[in-house]
Short mmCIF file of C-alpha atoms in Angstrom, two decimals:
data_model
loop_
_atom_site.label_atom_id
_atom_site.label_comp_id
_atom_site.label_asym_id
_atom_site.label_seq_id
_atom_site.Cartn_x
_atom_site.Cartn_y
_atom_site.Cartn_z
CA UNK A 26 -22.25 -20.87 14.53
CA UNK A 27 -24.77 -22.75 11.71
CA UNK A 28 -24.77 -20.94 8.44
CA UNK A 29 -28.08 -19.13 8.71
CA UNK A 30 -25.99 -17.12 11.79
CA UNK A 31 -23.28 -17.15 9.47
CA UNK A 32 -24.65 -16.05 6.48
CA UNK A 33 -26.62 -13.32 8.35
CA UNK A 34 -23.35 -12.13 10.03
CA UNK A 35 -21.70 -11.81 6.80
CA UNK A 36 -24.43 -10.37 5.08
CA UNK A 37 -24.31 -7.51 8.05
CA UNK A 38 -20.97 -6.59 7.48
CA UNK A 39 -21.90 -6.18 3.68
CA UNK A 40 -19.91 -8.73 2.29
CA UNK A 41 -21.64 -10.15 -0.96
CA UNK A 42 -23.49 -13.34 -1.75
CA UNK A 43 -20.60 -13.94 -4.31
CA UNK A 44 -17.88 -13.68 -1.97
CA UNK A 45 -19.35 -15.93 0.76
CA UNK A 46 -20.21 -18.32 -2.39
CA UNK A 47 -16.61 -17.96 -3.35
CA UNK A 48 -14.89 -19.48 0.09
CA UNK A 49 -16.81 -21.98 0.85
CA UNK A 50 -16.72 -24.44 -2.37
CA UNK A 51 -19.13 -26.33 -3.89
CA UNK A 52 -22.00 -28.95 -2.30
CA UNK A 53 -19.41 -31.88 -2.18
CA UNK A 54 -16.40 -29.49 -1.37
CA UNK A 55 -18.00 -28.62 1.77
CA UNK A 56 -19.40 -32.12 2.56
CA UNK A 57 -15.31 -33.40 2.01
CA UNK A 58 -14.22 -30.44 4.00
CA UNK A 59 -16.66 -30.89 7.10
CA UNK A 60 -15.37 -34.75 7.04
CA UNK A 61 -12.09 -33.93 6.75
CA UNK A 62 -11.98 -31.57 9.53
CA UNK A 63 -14.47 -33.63 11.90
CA UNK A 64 -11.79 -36.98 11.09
CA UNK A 65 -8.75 -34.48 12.24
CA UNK A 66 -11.03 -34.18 15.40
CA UNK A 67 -11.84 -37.53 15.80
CA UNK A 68 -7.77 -38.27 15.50
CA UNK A 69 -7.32 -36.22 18.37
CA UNK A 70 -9.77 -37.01 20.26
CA UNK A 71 -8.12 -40.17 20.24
CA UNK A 72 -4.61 -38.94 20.89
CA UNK A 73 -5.90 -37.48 24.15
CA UNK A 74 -7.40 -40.52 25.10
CA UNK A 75 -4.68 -42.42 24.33
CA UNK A 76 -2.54 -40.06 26.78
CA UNK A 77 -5.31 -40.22 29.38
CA UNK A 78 -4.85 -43.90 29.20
CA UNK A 79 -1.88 -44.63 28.65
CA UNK A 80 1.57 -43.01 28.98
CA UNK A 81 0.82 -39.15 29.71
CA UNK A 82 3.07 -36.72 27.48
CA UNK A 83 1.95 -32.89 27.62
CA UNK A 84 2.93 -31.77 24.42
CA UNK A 85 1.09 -34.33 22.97
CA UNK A 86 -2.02 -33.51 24.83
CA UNK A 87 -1.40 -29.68 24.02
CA UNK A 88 -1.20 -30.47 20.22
CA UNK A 89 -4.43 -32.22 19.87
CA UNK A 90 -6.50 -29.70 22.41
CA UNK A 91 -5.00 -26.83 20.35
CA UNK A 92 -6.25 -28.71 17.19
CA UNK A 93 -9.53 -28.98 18.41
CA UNK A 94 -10.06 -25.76 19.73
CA UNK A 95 -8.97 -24.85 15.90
CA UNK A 96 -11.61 -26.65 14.53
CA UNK A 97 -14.12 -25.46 16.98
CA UNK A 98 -13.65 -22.01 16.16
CA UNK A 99 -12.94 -22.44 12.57
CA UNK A 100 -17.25 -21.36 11.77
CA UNK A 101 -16.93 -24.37 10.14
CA UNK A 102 -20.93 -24.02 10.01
CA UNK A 103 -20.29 -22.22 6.64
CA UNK A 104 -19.39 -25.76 5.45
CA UNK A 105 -23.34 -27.03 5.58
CA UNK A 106 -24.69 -24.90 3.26
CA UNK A 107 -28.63 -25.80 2.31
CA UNK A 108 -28.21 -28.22 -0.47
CA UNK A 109 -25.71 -30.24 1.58
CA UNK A 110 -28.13 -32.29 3.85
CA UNK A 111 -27.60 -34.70 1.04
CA UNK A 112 -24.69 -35.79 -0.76
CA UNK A 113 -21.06 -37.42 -0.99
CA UNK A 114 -17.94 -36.14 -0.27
CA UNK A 115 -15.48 -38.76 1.23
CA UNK A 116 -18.49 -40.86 1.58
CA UNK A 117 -21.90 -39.63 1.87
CA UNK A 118 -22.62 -37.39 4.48
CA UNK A 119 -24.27 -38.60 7.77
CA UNK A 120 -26.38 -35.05 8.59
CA UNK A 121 -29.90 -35.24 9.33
CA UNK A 122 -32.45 -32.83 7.60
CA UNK A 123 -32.66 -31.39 11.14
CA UNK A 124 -29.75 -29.31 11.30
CA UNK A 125 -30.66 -27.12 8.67
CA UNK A 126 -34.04 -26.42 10.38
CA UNK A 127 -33.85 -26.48 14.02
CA UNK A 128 -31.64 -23.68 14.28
CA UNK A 129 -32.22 -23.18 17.98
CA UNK A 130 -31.42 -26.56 18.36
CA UNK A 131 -28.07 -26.44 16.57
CA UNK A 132 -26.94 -23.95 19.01
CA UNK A 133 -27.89 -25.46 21.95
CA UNK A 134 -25.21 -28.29 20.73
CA UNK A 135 -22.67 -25.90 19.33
CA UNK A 136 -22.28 -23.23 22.47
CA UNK A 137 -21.14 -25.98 25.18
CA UNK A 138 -18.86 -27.79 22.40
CA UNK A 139 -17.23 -24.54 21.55
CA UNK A 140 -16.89 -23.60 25.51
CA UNK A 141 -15.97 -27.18 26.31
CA UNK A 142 -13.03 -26.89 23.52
CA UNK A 143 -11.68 -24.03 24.98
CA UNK A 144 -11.14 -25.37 28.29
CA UNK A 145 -9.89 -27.90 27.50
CA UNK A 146 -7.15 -26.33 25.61
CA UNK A 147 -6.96 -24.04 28.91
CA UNK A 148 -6.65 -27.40 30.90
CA UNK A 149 -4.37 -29.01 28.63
CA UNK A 150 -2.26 -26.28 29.14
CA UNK A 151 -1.81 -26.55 32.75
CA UNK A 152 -0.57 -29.97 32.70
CA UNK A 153 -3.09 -30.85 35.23
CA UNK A 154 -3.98 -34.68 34.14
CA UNK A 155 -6.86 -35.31 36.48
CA UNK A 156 -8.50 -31.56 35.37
CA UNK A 157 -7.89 -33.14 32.04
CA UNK A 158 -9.72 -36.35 32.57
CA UNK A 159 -12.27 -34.40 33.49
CA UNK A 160 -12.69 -31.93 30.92
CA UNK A 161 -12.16 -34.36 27.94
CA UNK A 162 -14.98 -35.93 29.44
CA UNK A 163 -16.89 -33.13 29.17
CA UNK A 164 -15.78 -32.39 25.79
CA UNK A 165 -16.86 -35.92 24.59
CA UNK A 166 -20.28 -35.28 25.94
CA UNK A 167 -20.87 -32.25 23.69
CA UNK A 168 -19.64 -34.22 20.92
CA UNK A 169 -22.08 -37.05 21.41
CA UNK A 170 -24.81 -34.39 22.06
CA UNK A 171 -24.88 -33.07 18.61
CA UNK A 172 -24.40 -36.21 17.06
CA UNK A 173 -27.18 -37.86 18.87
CA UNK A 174 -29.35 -34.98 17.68
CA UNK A 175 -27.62 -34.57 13.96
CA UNK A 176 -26.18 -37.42 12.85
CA UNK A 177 -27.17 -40.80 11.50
CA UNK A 178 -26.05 -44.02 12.64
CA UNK A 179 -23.58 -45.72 10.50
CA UNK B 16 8.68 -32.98 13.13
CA UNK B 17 8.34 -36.53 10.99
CA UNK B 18 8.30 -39.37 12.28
CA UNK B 19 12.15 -40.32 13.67
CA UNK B 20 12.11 -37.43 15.46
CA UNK B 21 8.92 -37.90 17.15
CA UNK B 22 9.67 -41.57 17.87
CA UNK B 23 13.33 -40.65 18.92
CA UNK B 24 11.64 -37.85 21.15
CA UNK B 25 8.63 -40.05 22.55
CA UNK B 26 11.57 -42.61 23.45
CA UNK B 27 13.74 -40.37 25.22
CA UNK B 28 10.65 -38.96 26.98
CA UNK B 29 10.04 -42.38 28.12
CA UNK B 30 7.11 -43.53 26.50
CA UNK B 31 6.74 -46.94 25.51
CA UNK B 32 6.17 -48.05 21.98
CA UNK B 33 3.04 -49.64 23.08
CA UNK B 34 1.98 -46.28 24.13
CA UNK B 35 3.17 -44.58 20.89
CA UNK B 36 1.23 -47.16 18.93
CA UNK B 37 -1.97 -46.88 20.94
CA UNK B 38 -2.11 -43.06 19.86
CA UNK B 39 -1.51 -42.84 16.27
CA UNK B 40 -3.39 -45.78 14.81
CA UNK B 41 -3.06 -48.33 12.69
CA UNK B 42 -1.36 -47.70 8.89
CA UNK B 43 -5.01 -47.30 7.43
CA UNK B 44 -5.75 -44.87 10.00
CA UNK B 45 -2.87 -42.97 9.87
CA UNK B 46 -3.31 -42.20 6.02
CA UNK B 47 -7.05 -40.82 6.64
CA UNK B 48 -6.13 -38.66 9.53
CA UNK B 49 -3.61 -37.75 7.62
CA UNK B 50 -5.26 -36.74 4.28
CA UNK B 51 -8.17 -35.31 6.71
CA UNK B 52 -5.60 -33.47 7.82
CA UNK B 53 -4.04 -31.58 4.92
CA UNK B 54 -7.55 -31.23 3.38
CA UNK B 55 -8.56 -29.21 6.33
CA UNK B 56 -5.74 -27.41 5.44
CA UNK B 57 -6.72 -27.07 2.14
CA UNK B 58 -10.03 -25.65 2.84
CA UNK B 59 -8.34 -23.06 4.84
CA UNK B 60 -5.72 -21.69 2.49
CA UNK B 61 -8.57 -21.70 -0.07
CA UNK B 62 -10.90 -19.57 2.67
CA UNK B 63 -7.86 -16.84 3.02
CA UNK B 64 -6.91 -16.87 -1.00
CA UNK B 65 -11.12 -15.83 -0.91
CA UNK B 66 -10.48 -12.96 1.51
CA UNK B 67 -7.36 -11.86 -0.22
CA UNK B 68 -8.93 -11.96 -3.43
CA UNK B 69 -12.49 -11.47 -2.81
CA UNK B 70 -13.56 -9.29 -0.04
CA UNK B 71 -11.68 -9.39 3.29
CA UNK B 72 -13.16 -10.37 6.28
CA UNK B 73 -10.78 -10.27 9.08
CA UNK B 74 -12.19 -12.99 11.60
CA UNK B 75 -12.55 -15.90 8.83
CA UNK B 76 -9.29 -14.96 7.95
CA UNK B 77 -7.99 -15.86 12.07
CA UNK B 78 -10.28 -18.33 12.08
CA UNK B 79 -8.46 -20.20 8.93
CA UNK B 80 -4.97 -19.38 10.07
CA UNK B 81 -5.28 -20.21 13.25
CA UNK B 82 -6.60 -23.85 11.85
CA UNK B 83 -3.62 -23.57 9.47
CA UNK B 84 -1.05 -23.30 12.45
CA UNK B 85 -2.64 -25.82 14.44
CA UNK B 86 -2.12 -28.42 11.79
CA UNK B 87 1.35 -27.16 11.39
CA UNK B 88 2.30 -27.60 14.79
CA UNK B 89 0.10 -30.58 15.53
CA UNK B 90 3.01 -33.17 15.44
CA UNK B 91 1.03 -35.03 12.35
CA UNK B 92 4.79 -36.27 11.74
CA UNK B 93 4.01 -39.03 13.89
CA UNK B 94 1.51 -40.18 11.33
CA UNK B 95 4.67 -41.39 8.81
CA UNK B 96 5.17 -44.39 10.49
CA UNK B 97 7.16 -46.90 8.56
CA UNK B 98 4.75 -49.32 6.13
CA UNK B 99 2.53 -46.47 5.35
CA UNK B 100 4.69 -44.83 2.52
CA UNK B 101 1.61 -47.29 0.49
CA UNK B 102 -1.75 -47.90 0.95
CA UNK B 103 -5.15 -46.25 1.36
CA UNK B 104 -6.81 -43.44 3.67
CA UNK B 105 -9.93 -41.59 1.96
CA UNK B 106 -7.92 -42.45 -1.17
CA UNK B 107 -4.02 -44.19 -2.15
CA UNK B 108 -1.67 -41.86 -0.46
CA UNK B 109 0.16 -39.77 -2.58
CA UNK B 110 3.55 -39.72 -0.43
CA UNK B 111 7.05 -40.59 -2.20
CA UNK B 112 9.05 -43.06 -0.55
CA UNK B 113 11.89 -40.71 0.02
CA UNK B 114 9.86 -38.71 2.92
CA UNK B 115 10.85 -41.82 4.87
CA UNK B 116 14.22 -41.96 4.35
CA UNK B 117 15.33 -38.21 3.90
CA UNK B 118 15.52 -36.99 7.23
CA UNK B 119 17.33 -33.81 6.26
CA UNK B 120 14.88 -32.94 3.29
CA UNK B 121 12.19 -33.45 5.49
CA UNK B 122 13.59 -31.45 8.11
CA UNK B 123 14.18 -28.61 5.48
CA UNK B 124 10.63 -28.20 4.11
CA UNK B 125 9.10 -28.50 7.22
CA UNK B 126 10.95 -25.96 9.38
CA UNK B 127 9.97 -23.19 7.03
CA UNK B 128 6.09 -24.20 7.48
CA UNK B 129 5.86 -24.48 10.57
CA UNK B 130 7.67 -20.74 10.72
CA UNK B 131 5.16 -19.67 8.08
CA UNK B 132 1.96 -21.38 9.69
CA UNK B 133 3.03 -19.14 12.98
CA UNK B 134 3.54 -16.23 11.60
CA UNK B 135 0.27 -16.12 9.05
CA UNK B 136 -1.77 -16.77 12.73
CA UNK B 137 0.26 -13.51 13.52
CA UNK B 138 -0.27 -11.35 10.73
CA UNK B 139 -3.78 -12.74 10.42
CA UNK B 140 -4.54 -11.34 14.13
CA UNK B 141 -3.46 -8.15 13.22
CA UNK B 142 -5.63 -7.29 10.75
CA UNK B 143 -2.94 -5.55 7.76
CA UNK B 144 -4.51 -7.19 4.49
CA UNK B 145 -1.18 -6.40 2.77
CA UNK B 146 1.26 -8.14 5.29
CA UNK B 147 -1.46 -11.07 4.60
CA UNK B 148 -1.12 -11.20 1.59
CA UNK B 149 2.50 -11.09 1.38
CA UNK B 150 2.75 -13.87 4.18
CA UNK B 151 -0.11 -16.19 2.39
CA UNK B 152 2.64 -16.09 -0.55
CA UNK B 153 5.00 -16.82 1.59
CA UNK B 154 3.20 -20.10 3.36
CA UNK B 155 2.16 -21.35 -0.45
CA UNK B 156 5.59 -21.72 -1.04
CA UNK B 157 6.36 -23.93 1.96
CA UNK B 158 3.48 -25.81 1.30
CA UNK B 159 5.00 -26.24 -2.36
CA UNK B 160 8.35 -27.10 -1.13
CA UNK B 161 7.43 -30.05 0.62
CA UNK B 162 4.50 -31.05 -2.49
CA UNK B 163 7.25 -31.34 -5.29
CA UNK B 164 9.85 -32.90 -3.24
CA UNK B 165 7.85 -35.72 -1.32
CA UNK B 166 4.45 -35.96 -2.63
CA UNK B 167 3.42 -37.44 -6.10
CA UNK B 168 1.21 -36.23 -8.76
CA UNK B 169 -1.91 -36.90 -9.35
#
């Protein structure tokens, strides 16, 4: 969910501006936080492929899906506020303006990464390695979606 | 779990070191996953100290927990590998030598976290603001114990 979703949600359930303003930190809070979480991903990501590759340990695998299936869930969207398409927080962040306009765009990227982490915390689960081949392949192509739309090249 | 125990456990599972390596990076890496990591974290105790204190909103609150106890029981031990008590991540870490040698301390500041990560994802699912509240205590202090006995200050 982008913040316009998420600010409209919260909004709905009467929650104030000021409260929202309150959990979600300032412009290079968020743009630290969003890094920060999307690096945790990216380790992950990583320690899956490394399993896929190399040795195969379940727990392992179950650790970093349940991690990412965290993150995916988190609403991190509240984290790009307007105001943060621009700006440093580890280093400066790598958004394009378009995420904070094309807001059916955003969730054509965000539903299949959110369903693709779930399964593949449901497949990590099951211990099943070639279902999770599979579905971390899937995973990784939602991930590459919204960057290829969203994010700037190094 | 810190490291020994993961590397002792990887071992008996019979992983080889090459595999071990190939998943968790090299010293560099470790520290930034690491600090991307625990300021995840930190975003999400700050999101539930905003709920507690500001108005409550029970799904950011699940959302943050369950974040919270996916770190916790994400096996980020295996990101204290020997050489990286120094050096840089997003920043120079802030970890005392003696997290490397202590086994025991370790082992006593993280059991308690990883008990108080589970049960916040509990109490957070079930909605009762004040058994929240009293359990968000509760997992500040665990996070405490293990900041003034193996991290340094700013």
């Amino acid at each position: 969910m982008k913040f316009k979703n998420i600010v409209a949600a919260t909004l709905m359930l009467g929650l104030s501006t000021a409260a929202l303003a309150q959990s979600i930190g300032k412009p290079e809070d968020q743009i630290r936080w969003r890094q920060s979480a999307y690096h945790t991903m990216a380790w992950n990501m990583g320690r899956i492929k490394a399993n896929i590759e190399g040795t195969y340990n379940k727990d392992q695998v179950v650790q970093a899906a349940n991690m990412i299936q965290a993150i995916a869930n988190s609403g991190m969207g509240v984290l790009f506020q307007p105001g943060t398409d621009k700006g440093k927080g580890w280093k400066e962040t790598r958004v394009k303006a378009e995420l904070f306009s094309d807001k059916e765009g955003v969730g054509k990227v965000a539903k299949p990464y959110m369903e693709a982490a779930n399964e593949m915390a449901r497949v990590a689960a099951s211990g099943d390695l070639a279902a999770i081949k599979t579905q971390f392949g899937k995973l990784g192509e939602t991930c590459k979606g919204c960057h290829d739309k969203f994010r700037k090249e190094d």
